[in-house]
Each structure stands twice: as C-alpha cells, then as structure tokens.
Coordinates of N, CA, C and O in Angstrom, one line a residue:
X1 N 88.0 69.1 109.9 CA 88.8 69.6 108.8 C 89.1 71.1 109.2 O 88.3 71.9 109.6
X2 N 90.4 71.4 109.0 CA 90.9 72.7 109.2 C 91.6 73.2 107.9 O 92.5 72.5 107.4
X3 N 91.2 74.3 107.5 CA 91.9 74.9 106.3 C 93.1 75.7 106.8 O 93.1 76.3 107.9
X4 N 94.1 75.8 105.9 CA 95.2 76.7 106.2 C 95.6 77.4 104.9 O 95.2 76.9 103.8
X5 N 96.3 78.5 105.0 CA 96.6 79.2 103.8 C 97.6 78.4 103.0 O 98.6 78.0 103.4
X6 N 97.3 78.3 101.7 CA 98.2 77.6 100.8 C 99.2 78.6 100.2 O 100.4 78.3 100.2
X7 N 98.7 79.7 99.6 CA 99.6 80.7 99.1 C 98.7 82.0 99.0 O 97.5 81.9 99.1
X8 N 99.4 83.1 98.8 CA 98.7 84.4 98.7 C 99.0 84.9 97.3 O 100.2 85.0 96.9
X9 N 98.0 85.3 96.5 CA 98.2 85.8 95.2 C 98.0 87.3 95.2 O 97.0 87.8 95.8
X10 N 99.0 88.0 94.6 CA 98.9 89.5 94.6 C 98.9 90.0 93.2 O 99.7 89.5 92.3
X11 N 98.0 90.9 92.8 CA 98.0 91.5 91.5 C 99.0 92.6 91.5 O 99.1 93.4 92.5
X12 N 99.9 92.7 90.5 CA 100.9 93.7 90.4 C 100.8 94.3 89.0 O 100.3 93.8 88.1
X13 N 101.4 95.5 88.9 CA 101.4 96.3 87.7 C 102.6 95.9 86.8 O 102.5 96.0 85.6
X14 N 103.7 95.6 87.4 CA 104.9 95.3 86.6 C 105.6 94.1 87.3 O 106.3 94.2 88.3
X15 N 105.5 93.0 86.7 CA 106.1 91.7 87.3 C 107.6 91.8 87.5 O 108.1 91.4 88.5
X16 N 108.3 92.4 86.5 CA 109.8 92.5 86.7 C 110.1 93.3 87.9 O 111.0 92.9 88.7
X17 N 109.5 94.4 88.1 CA 109.7 95.3 89.3 C 109.4 94.6 90.6 O 110.1 94.6 91.5
X18 N 108.2 93.9 90.6 CA 107.8 93.2 91.8 C 108.7 92.0 92.1 O 109.0 91.8 93.3
X19 N 109.1 91.3 91.1 CA 110.1 90.2 91.3 C 111.4 90.7 91.9 O 111.9 90.1 92.8
X20 N 111.9 91.8 91.4 CA 113.1 92.4 92.0 C 112.9 92.7 93.5 O 113.8 92.4 94.3
X21 N 111.8 93.2 93.9 CA 111.5 93.5 95.3 C 111.3 92.3 96.1 O 112.0 92.1 97.1
X22 N 110.5 91.4 95.7 CA 110.2 90.2 96.5 C 111.3 89.2 96.5 O 111.6 88.5 97.5
X23 N 112.1 89.1 95.4 CA 113.2 88.2 95.3 C 114.5 88.8 96.0 O 115.1 88.2 96.9
X24 N 114.8 90.0 95.5 CA 116.1 90.6 95.9 C 116.1 91.2 97.3 O 117.1 91.2 98.0
X25 N 115.0 91.8 97.7 CA 114.9 92.5 99.0 C 114.4 91.6 100.1 O 114.9 91.5 101.2
X26 N 113.3 90.9 99.8 CA 112.7 90.0 100.8 C 113.2 88.6 100.8 O 112.9 87.8 101.7
X27 N 113.9 88.2 99.7 CA 114.6 86.9 99.8 C 113.7 85.7 99.3 O 114.1 84.5 99.5
X28 N 112.6 85.9 98.6 CA 111.8 84.8 98.1 C 112.5 84.2 96.9 O 113.1 84.9 96.1
X29 N 112.4 82.9 96.7 CA 112.9 82.3 95.6 C 111.9 82.2 94.5 O 110.7 82.1 94.8
X30 N 112.3 82.2 93.2 CA 111.3 82.1 92.1 C 111.2 80.6 91.8 O 112.2 80.0 91.4
X31 N 110.0 80.1 92.0 CA 109.8 78.7 91.8 C 109.3 78.4 90.3 O 109.5 77.3 89.9
X32 N 108.8 79.4 89.7 CA 108.3 79.3 88.3 C 107.7 80.5 87.8 O 107.3 81.4 88.6
X33 N 107.8 80.7 86.5 CA 107.2 81.9 85.8 C 106.5 81.4 84.6 O 106.8 80.4 84.0
X34 N 105.5 82.2 84.1 CA 104.8 81.9 82.9 C 104.0 83.1 82.4 O 104.1 84.2 83.0
X35 N 103.3 82.9 81.3 CA 102.5 83.9 80.8 C 101.2 83.3 80.2 O 101.2 82.1 79.8
X36 N 100.2 84.1 80.1 CA 98.9 83.7 79.6 C 98.7 84.4 78.2 O 98.7 85.6 78.2
X37 N 98.6 83.6 77.2 CA 98.3 84.2 75.9 C 99.6 84.5 75.1 O 100.7 84.5 75.6
X38 N 99.4 84.9 73.9 CA 100.5 85.1 73.0 C 101.1 86.5 73.2 O 102.3 86.7 72.9
X39 N 100.4 87.5 73.7 CA 100.9 88.8 73.9 C 101.9 89.0 75.1 O 102.6 89.9 75.1
X40 N 101.8 88.0 76.0 CA 102.7 88.1 77.1 C 102.4 89.1 78.2 O 103.2 89.3 79.1
X41 N 101.3 89.8 78.0 CA 100.9 90.9 78.9 C 100.5 90.3 80.3 O 100.7 91.0 81.3
X42 N 99.9 89.1 80.3 CA 99.4 88.6 81.6 C 100.5 87.5 82.0 O 100.4 86.4 81.8
X43 N 101.5 88.0 82.8 CA 102.6 87.2 83.2 C 102.3 86.9 84.7 O 101.6 87.6 85.4
X44 N 103.0 85.8 85.2 CA 102.9 85.4 86.6 C 104.2 84.8 87.1 O 105.0 84.3 86.3
X45 N 104.3 84.8 88.4 CA 105.5 84.1 89.0 C 105.0 83.5 90.3 O 104.2 84.1 91.0
X46 N 105.6 82.3 90.6 CA 105.3 81.6 91.9 C 106.6 81.8 92.7 O 107.7 81.5 92.3
X47 N 106.4 82.3 93.9 CA 107.5 82.5 94.8 C 107.4 81.7 96.1 O 106.3 81.4 96.6
X48 N 108.5 81.3 96.6 CA 108.6 80.5 97.9 C 110.0 80.3 98.3 O 110.9 81.0 97.8
X49 N 110.2 79.3 99.1 CA 111.6 78.9 99.5 C 112.2 77.9 98.6 O 111.6 76.8 98.4
X50 N 113.3 78.2 98.1 CA 114.0 77.3 97.2 C 114.5 76.0 98.0 O 114.7 75.0 97.4
X51 N 114.7 76.2 99.3 CA 115.2 75.1 100.1 C 114.1 74.3 100.8 O 114.3 73.4 101.5
X52 N 112.9 74.8 100.6 CA 111.7 74.2 101.3 C 111.1 73.1 100.5 O 111.7 72.3 99.7
X53 N 109.8 72.9 100.6 CA 109.0 71.8 100.0 C 108.6 72.1 98.5 O 107.9 71.3 97.9
X54 N 109.0 73.3 98.0 CA 108.7 73.6 96.6 C 107.3 74.2 96.4 O 106.9 74.5 95.3
X55 N 106.6 74.4 97.5 CA 105.2 75.0 97.4 C 105.3 76.5 97.4 O 106.1 77.1 98.1
X56 N 104.5 77.1 96.6 CA 104.5 78.6 96.5 C 103.9 79.2 97.8 O 103.0 78.6 98.4
X57 N 104.5 80.3 98.2 CA 104.0 81.0 99.3 C 103.2 82.3 98.8 O 102.2 82.7 99.3
X58 N 103.8 82.8 97.7 CA 103.2 84.0 97.0 C 103.1 83.7 95.5 O 104.0 83.0 95.0
X59 N 102.1 84.2 94.9 CA 102.1 84.3 93.5 C 101.8 85.8 93.1 O 101.1 86.5 93.7
X60 N 102.6 86.2 92.1 CA 102.5 87.5 91.6 C 101.8 87.5 90.2 O 102.3 86.7 89.3
X61 N 100.7 88.2 90.0 CA 100.0 88.2 88.8 C 100.0 89.6 88.2 O 99.5 90.5 88.7
X62 N 100.7 89.7 87.0 CA 100.7 91.0 86.3 C 99.4 91.2 85.6 O 99.3 90.9 84.4
X63 N 98.5 91.8 86.3 CA 97.2 92.1 85.7 C 96.5 93.3 86.3 O 95.4 93.7 86.0
X64 N 97.2 94.0 87.2 CA 96.7 95.2 87.8 C 96.9 96.4 86.9 O 97.9 96.5 86.2
X65 N 96.0 97.4 86.9 CA 96.1 98.5 86.1 C 96.5 99.8 86.8 O 96.7 100.8 86.3
X66 N 96.6 99.6 88.2 CA 97.0 100.7 89.0 C 97.4 100.2 90.4 O 97.3 99.0 90.7
X67 N 97.9 101.2 91.2 CA 98.4 100.8 92.5 C 97.2 100.3 93.4 O 96.0 100.5 93.2
X68 N 97.6 99.6 94.4 CA 96.7 99.0 95.4 C 95.9 100.2 96.0 O 96.4 101.2 96.4
X69 N 94.6 99.9 96.1 CA 93.6 100.9 96.7 C 93.1 100.4 98.0 O 92.3 99.5 98.1
X70 N 93.6 101.0 99.1 CA 93.2 100.6 100.5 C 91.7 100.9 100.7 O 91.2 100.4 101.7
X71 N 91.1 101.7 99.9 CA 89.7 102.0 100.1 C 88.7 101.0 99.5 O 87.5 101.1 99.7
X72 N 89.2 100.0 98.8 CA 88.4 99.0 98.2 C 88.5 97.7 99.0 O 89.5 97.4 99.7
X73 N 87.4 96.8 98.9 CA 87.5 95.5 99.6 C 88.6 94.7 99.0 O 89.0 94.8 97.8
X74 N 89.2 93.9 99.8 CA 90.3 93.0 99.4 C 91.4 92.9 100.4 O 91.1 93.1 101.6
X75 N 92.6 92.6 100.0 CA 93.7 92.4 100.9 C 93.9 93.6 101.8 O 94.1 94.7 101.3
X76 N 93.9 93.5 103.1 CA 94.3 94.6 104.0 C 95.8 94.7 104.1 O 96.3 95.8 103.9
X77 N 96.5 93.6 104.5 CA 97.9 93.6 104.5 C 98.4 92.2 104.5 O 97.7 91.3 104.9
X78 N 99.6 92.0 104.2 CA 100.3 90.7 104.2 C 101.3 90.7 105.3 O 102.2 91.6 105.2
X79 N 101.2 89.8 106.3 CA 102.2 89.8 107.4 C 103.1 88.6 107.1 O 102.7 87.5 106.9
X80 N 104.4 88.9 107.2 CA 105.5 87.8 107.0 C 106.2 87.7 108.3 O 106.7 88.7 108.9
X81 N 106.4 86.5 108.8 CA 107.0 86.3 110.1 C 108.4 85.9 110.0 O 108.8 85.0 109.3
X82 N 109.3 86.6 110.8 CA 110.7 86.3 110.9 C 111.0 85.6 112.2 O 110.1 85.5 113.1
X83 N 112.1 85.0 112.3 CA 112.4 84.2 113.5 C 112.7 85.0 114.7 O 112.6 84.5 115.8
X84 N 113.2 86.3 114.5 CA 113.6 87.1 115.7 C 113.4 88.6 115.3 O 113.4 88.9 114.1
X85 N 113.4 89.4 116.3 CA 113.4 90.9 116.1 C 114.7 91.3 115.4 O 114.7 92.2 114.6
X86 N 115.8 90.6 115.7 CA 117.1 90.9 115.0 C 116.9 90.7 113.5 O 117.4 91.5 112.7
X87 N 116.2 89.7 113.1 CA 116.0 89.4 111.6 C 115.1 90.5 111.1 O 115.3 91.0 110.0
X88 N 114.1 90.9 111.8 CA 113.2 92.0 111.4 C 114.0 93.3 111.1 O 113.9 93.9 110.1
X89 N 115.0 93.6 112.0 CA 115.8 94.7 111.8 C 116.8 94.6 110.6 O 117.1 95.6 109.9
X90 N 117.2 93.4 110.3 CA 118.0 93.2 109.1 C 117.2 93.4 107.9 O 117.6 94.1 106.9
X91 N 115.9 93.0 107.9 CA 115.0 93.3 106.7 C 114.8 94.8 106.7 O 114.7 95.4 105.6
X92 N 114.6 95.4 107.8 CA 114.3 96.8 107.8 C 115.5 97.6 107.1 O 115.3 98.5 106.3
X93 N 116.7 97.2 107.4 CA 117.9 97.8 106.8 C 117.9 97.6 105.3 O 118.1 98.6 104.6
X94 N 117.6 96.4 104.9 CA 117.6 96.1 103.4 C 116.5 96.9 102.7 O 116.7 97.4 101.6
X95 N 115.3 97.0 103.4 CA 114.2 97.8 102.8 C 114.6 99.3 102.8 O 114.2 99.9 101.8
X96 N 115.3 99.8 103.8 CA 115.7 101.2 103.7 C 116.7 101.4 102.6 O 116.6 102.4 101.9
X97 N 117.6 100.5 102.4 CA 118.5 100.6 101.3 C 117.8 100.6 99.9 O 118.3 101.2 99.0
X98 N 116.7 99.9 99.9 CA 115.9 99.8 98.6 C 115.1 101.1 98.4 O 114.6 101.3 97.3
X99 N 114.9 101.9 99.5 CA 114.2 103.1 99.4 C 112.7 103.0 99.8 O 111.9 103.9 99.5
X100 N 112.4 102.0 100.5 CA 111.0 101.8 101.0 C 110.6 102.8 102.0 O 111.4 103.2 102.8
X101 N 109.4 103.3 101.9 CA 108.8 104.2 103.0 C 108.1 103.4 104.0 O 107.3 102.5 103.6
X102 N 108.3 103.6 105.2 CA 107.7 102.9 106.3 C 106.5 103.7 106.9 O 106.5 104.9 106.9
X103 N 105.6 102.9 107.4 CA 104.4 103.5 108.0 C 104.7 104.1 109.4 O 104.1 105.0 109.9
X104 N 105.7 103.4 110.1 CA 106.1 103.8 111.5 C 107.6 103.8 111.5 O 108.2 103.1 110.7
X105 N 108.2 104.5 112.4 CA 109.7 104.6 112.4 C 110.2 103.4 113.2 O 109.9 103.2 114.4
X106 N 111.0 102.5 112.6 CA 111.6 101.4 113.3 C 110.6 100.3 113.6 O 109.4 100.3 113.2
X107 N 111.1 99.4 114.5 CA 110.2 98.2 114.9 C 109.2 98.8 116.0 O 109.6 99.6 116.8
X108 N 108.0 98.4 115.8 CA 106.9 98.9 116.7 C 106.2 97.6 117.2 O 106.2 96.6 116.6
X109 N 105.7 97.7 118.4 CA 104.9 96.6 119.0 C 103.5 96.5 118.4 O 103.0 97.5 117.9
X110 N 103.0 95.3 118.4 CA 101.6 95.1 117.8 C 100.6 95.8 118.7 O 99.5 96.2 118.2
X111 N 100.8 95.9 120.0 CA 99.9 96.6 120.9 C 100.7 97.1 122.0 O 101.8 96.6 122.3
X112 N 100.1 98.0 122.8 CA 100.8 98.4 124.0 C 101.2 97.3 124.9 O 100.3 96.4 125.2
X113 N 102.5 97.1 125.2 CA 103.0 96.1 126.1 C 103.1 94.7 125.4 O 103.5 93.7 126.1
X114 N 102.9 94.6 124.2 CA 103.0 93.3 123.5 C 104.4 92.9 123.3 O 105.3 93.7 123.1
X115 N 104.7 91.6 123.3 CA 106.0 91.1 123.0 C 106.3 91.0 121.5 O 107.4 91.1 121.0
X116 N 105.2 90.9 120.7 CA 105.4 90.8 119.2 C 105.4 92.2 118.6 O 104.8 93.1 119.1
X117 N 106.1 92.3 117.5 CA 106.1 93.5 116.8 C 106.9 93.4 115.5 O 107.5 92.4 115.2
X118 N 106.9 94.5 114.7 CA 107.7 94.5 113.5 C 107.7 95.8 112.8 O 107.5 96.8 113.4
X119 N 108.0 95.7 111.5 CA 108.0 96.9 110.6 C 106.9 96.8 109.6 O 106.5 95.7 109.2
X120 N 106.4 98.0 109.2 CA 105.2 98.1 108.4 C 105.6 99.0 107.2 O 106.0 100.1 107.4
X121 N 105.3 98.6 106.0 CA 105.7 99.3 104.8 C 104.9 98.9 103.6 O 103.9 98.1 103.7
X122 N 105.2 99.4 102.4 CA 104.4 99.1 101.2 C 105.4 98.6 100.1 O 106.5 99.0 100.0
X123 N 104.8 97.6 99.3 CA 105.6 97.1 98.2 C 105.5 98.1 97.0 O 104.9 99.2 97.1
X124 N 106.2 97.9 95.9 CA 106.2 98.8 94.8 C 104.8 99.2 94.2 O 104.7 100.3 93.6
X125 N 103.8 98.4 94.5 CA 102.4 98.7 94.0 C 101.6 99.2 95.1 O 100.3 99.4 95.0
X126 N 102.1 99.5 96.3 CA 101.4 100.1 97.4 C 100.7 99.1 98.3 O 99.9 99.4 99.1
X127 N 101.0 97.8 98.0 CA 100.4 96.7 98.9 C 101.0 96.8 100.3 O 102.3 96.9 100.4
X128 N 100.2 96.8 101.3 CA 100.7 96.9 102.7 C 101.3 95.6 103.1 O 100.7 94.6 103.0
X129 N 102.5 95.7 103.7 CA 103.3 94.5 104.1 C 103.8 94.8 105.5 O 104.0 95.9 105.9
X130 N 104.0 93.7 106.3 CA 104.5 93.7 107.6 C 105.5 92.6 107.7 O 105.2 91.5 107.3
X131 N 106.6 92.8 108.4 CA 107.5 91.7 108.8 C 107.6 91.8 110.3 O 107.9 92.9 110.8
X132 N 107.3 90.7 110.9 CA 107.2 90.8 112.4 C 107.9 89.6 113.0 O 108.2 88.6 112.3
X133 N 108.1 89.7 114.3 CA 108.6 88.5 115.1 C 107.6 88.4 116.3 O 107.0 89.3 116.8
X134 N 107.4 87.1 116.7 CA 106.5 86.8 117.7 C 106.9 87.3 119.1 O 106.1 87.5 120.0
X135 N 108.2 87.6 119.3 CA 108.7 88.1 120.6 C 109.9 88.9 120.4 O 110.5 88.9 119.3
X136 N 110.3 89.7 121.4 CA 111.5 90.5 121.3 C 111.2 92.0 121.1 O 112.1 92.8 121.2
X137 N 109.9 92.4 121.0 CA 109.6 93.8 120.8 C 109.0 94.4 122.0 O 108.3 95.4 122.0
X138 N 109.2 93.8 123.2 CA 108.6 94.3 124.4 C 109.0 95.8 124.7 O 108.1 96.5 125.3
X139 N 110.1 96.2 124.3 CA 110.5 97.6 124.6 C 110.1 98.6 123.5 O 110.3 99.8 123.6
X140 N 109.6 98.1 122.4 CA 109.2 98.9 121.2 C 108.0 99.7 121.5 O 107.1 99.2 122.2
X141 N 107.8 100.9 121.0 CA 106.6 101.7 121.2 C 105.5 101.1 120.4 O 105.7 100.4 119.4
X142 N 104.3 101.4 120.8 CA 103.0 101.0 120.1 C 102.4 102.3 119.6 O 102.0 103.1 120.3
X143 N 102.4 102.4 118.2 CA 101.8 103.7 117.6 C 100.4 104.0 118.0 O 100.0 105.1 118.0
X144 N 99.6 102.9 118.2 CA 98.2 103.1 118.5 C 97.9 102.5 119.9 O 98.1 101.4 120.1
X145 N 97.3 103.4 120.7 CA 97.0 103.0 122.1 C 95.8 102.0 122.2 O 95.8 101.1 123.0
X146 N 94.8 102.2 121.3 CA 93.6 101.5 121.5 C 93.3 100.4 120.4 O 92.2 99.7 120.4
X147 N 94.2 100.2 119.4 CA 93.9 99.3 118.3 C 95.2 98.6 117.9 O 96.3 99.1 118.2
X148 N 95.1 97.4 117.3 CA 96.3 96.8 116.9 C 97.1 97.6 115.9 O 96.5 98.3 115.0
X149 N 98.4 97.7 116.0 CA 99.2 98.5 115.1 C 99.0 98.2 113.6 O 98.9 99.1 112.8
X150 N 98.8 97.0 113.3 CA 98.6 96.6 111.9 C 97.3 96.9 111.3 O 97.0 96.9 110.1
X151 N 96.3 97.3 112.2 CA 95.0 97.5 111.7 C 94.7 98.6 110.8 O 93.8 98.5 110.0
X152 N 95.4 99.7 111.0 CA 95.0 100.9 110.2 C 96.1 101.6 109.6 O 96.1 102.8 109.3
X153 N 97.2 100.9 109.2 CA 98.3 101.6 108.6 C 98.0 101.7 107.1 O 97.1 101.1 106.5

C-alpha cells in the first residue's frame, strides 16, 4: 500500500483575499465553497482543476487568527510543479504584477548544478510557496551552496 497526497489544507485569515490569489493569480478553479455555522465566520473553499477529475488539490479554511508563523511546527512550504521553466517565468510575471515579494530574485536552481528550479514567494497570509519545473534551470543560480534552496526560505 502506498499513500499519496490527496489535497493540502491551508488555514487563511480572509477567504475572499486568498481565493483571489489562488484563483486569479495561480489559476486554481473553485470546485466548491461553504461555511460552518450560522455566523458564516468559518468559511472554506475547495480548489483544483476545473478540467480535471474534480478532486480538490487545495482547501482553504478561513479560521486563522494571524499570518503564518514559520517558527511553529506545521507546513514548511507548498511546492507546485509547472510543466516548464517558461511556465514558471509566466507565473513569476503574474505574481510580480500582483505585488508578491519573492525570497530570491528570479528563477533559482534547487541546488548547485541542479536541472530543477523555480520561484519562491509567500501567499497573502505569509504561507511559503514554490512554483518549480523539474528541468530547464541548469543555468540558474543556487542561492544556497550547501542546502536545498527550498529548505530555509
């Protein structure tokens, strides 16, 4: 028996703001939305590919009281794979237009001499995200000489 990731759930502070980011900038489709209770404070959304199998890839849960704290146990970062480095650069451009701050300048390699690489940034709640391609980043710099680039941003 082998387990595989079904979906990733993220706590967010403002569902509308997070939906705008994940839907409009990263291109996720909204598969469903709802709320828990009469007050509507605990809202959620299921995100995935509208042309795919209908299974959620991400769920957003409006129940966080503050920004993501990298000093606490939990999610280190979420890596999203693109088909090519060219696609990664297209996402980078859209993210820049949105005003996202990047951890490194441009596409960087995962390690010194690695073919894989991507861009590293934060969502509106400070959750660390990566968009990468498995190849095509051979000429990109590696910000960390002795550790994986994604390990400590």
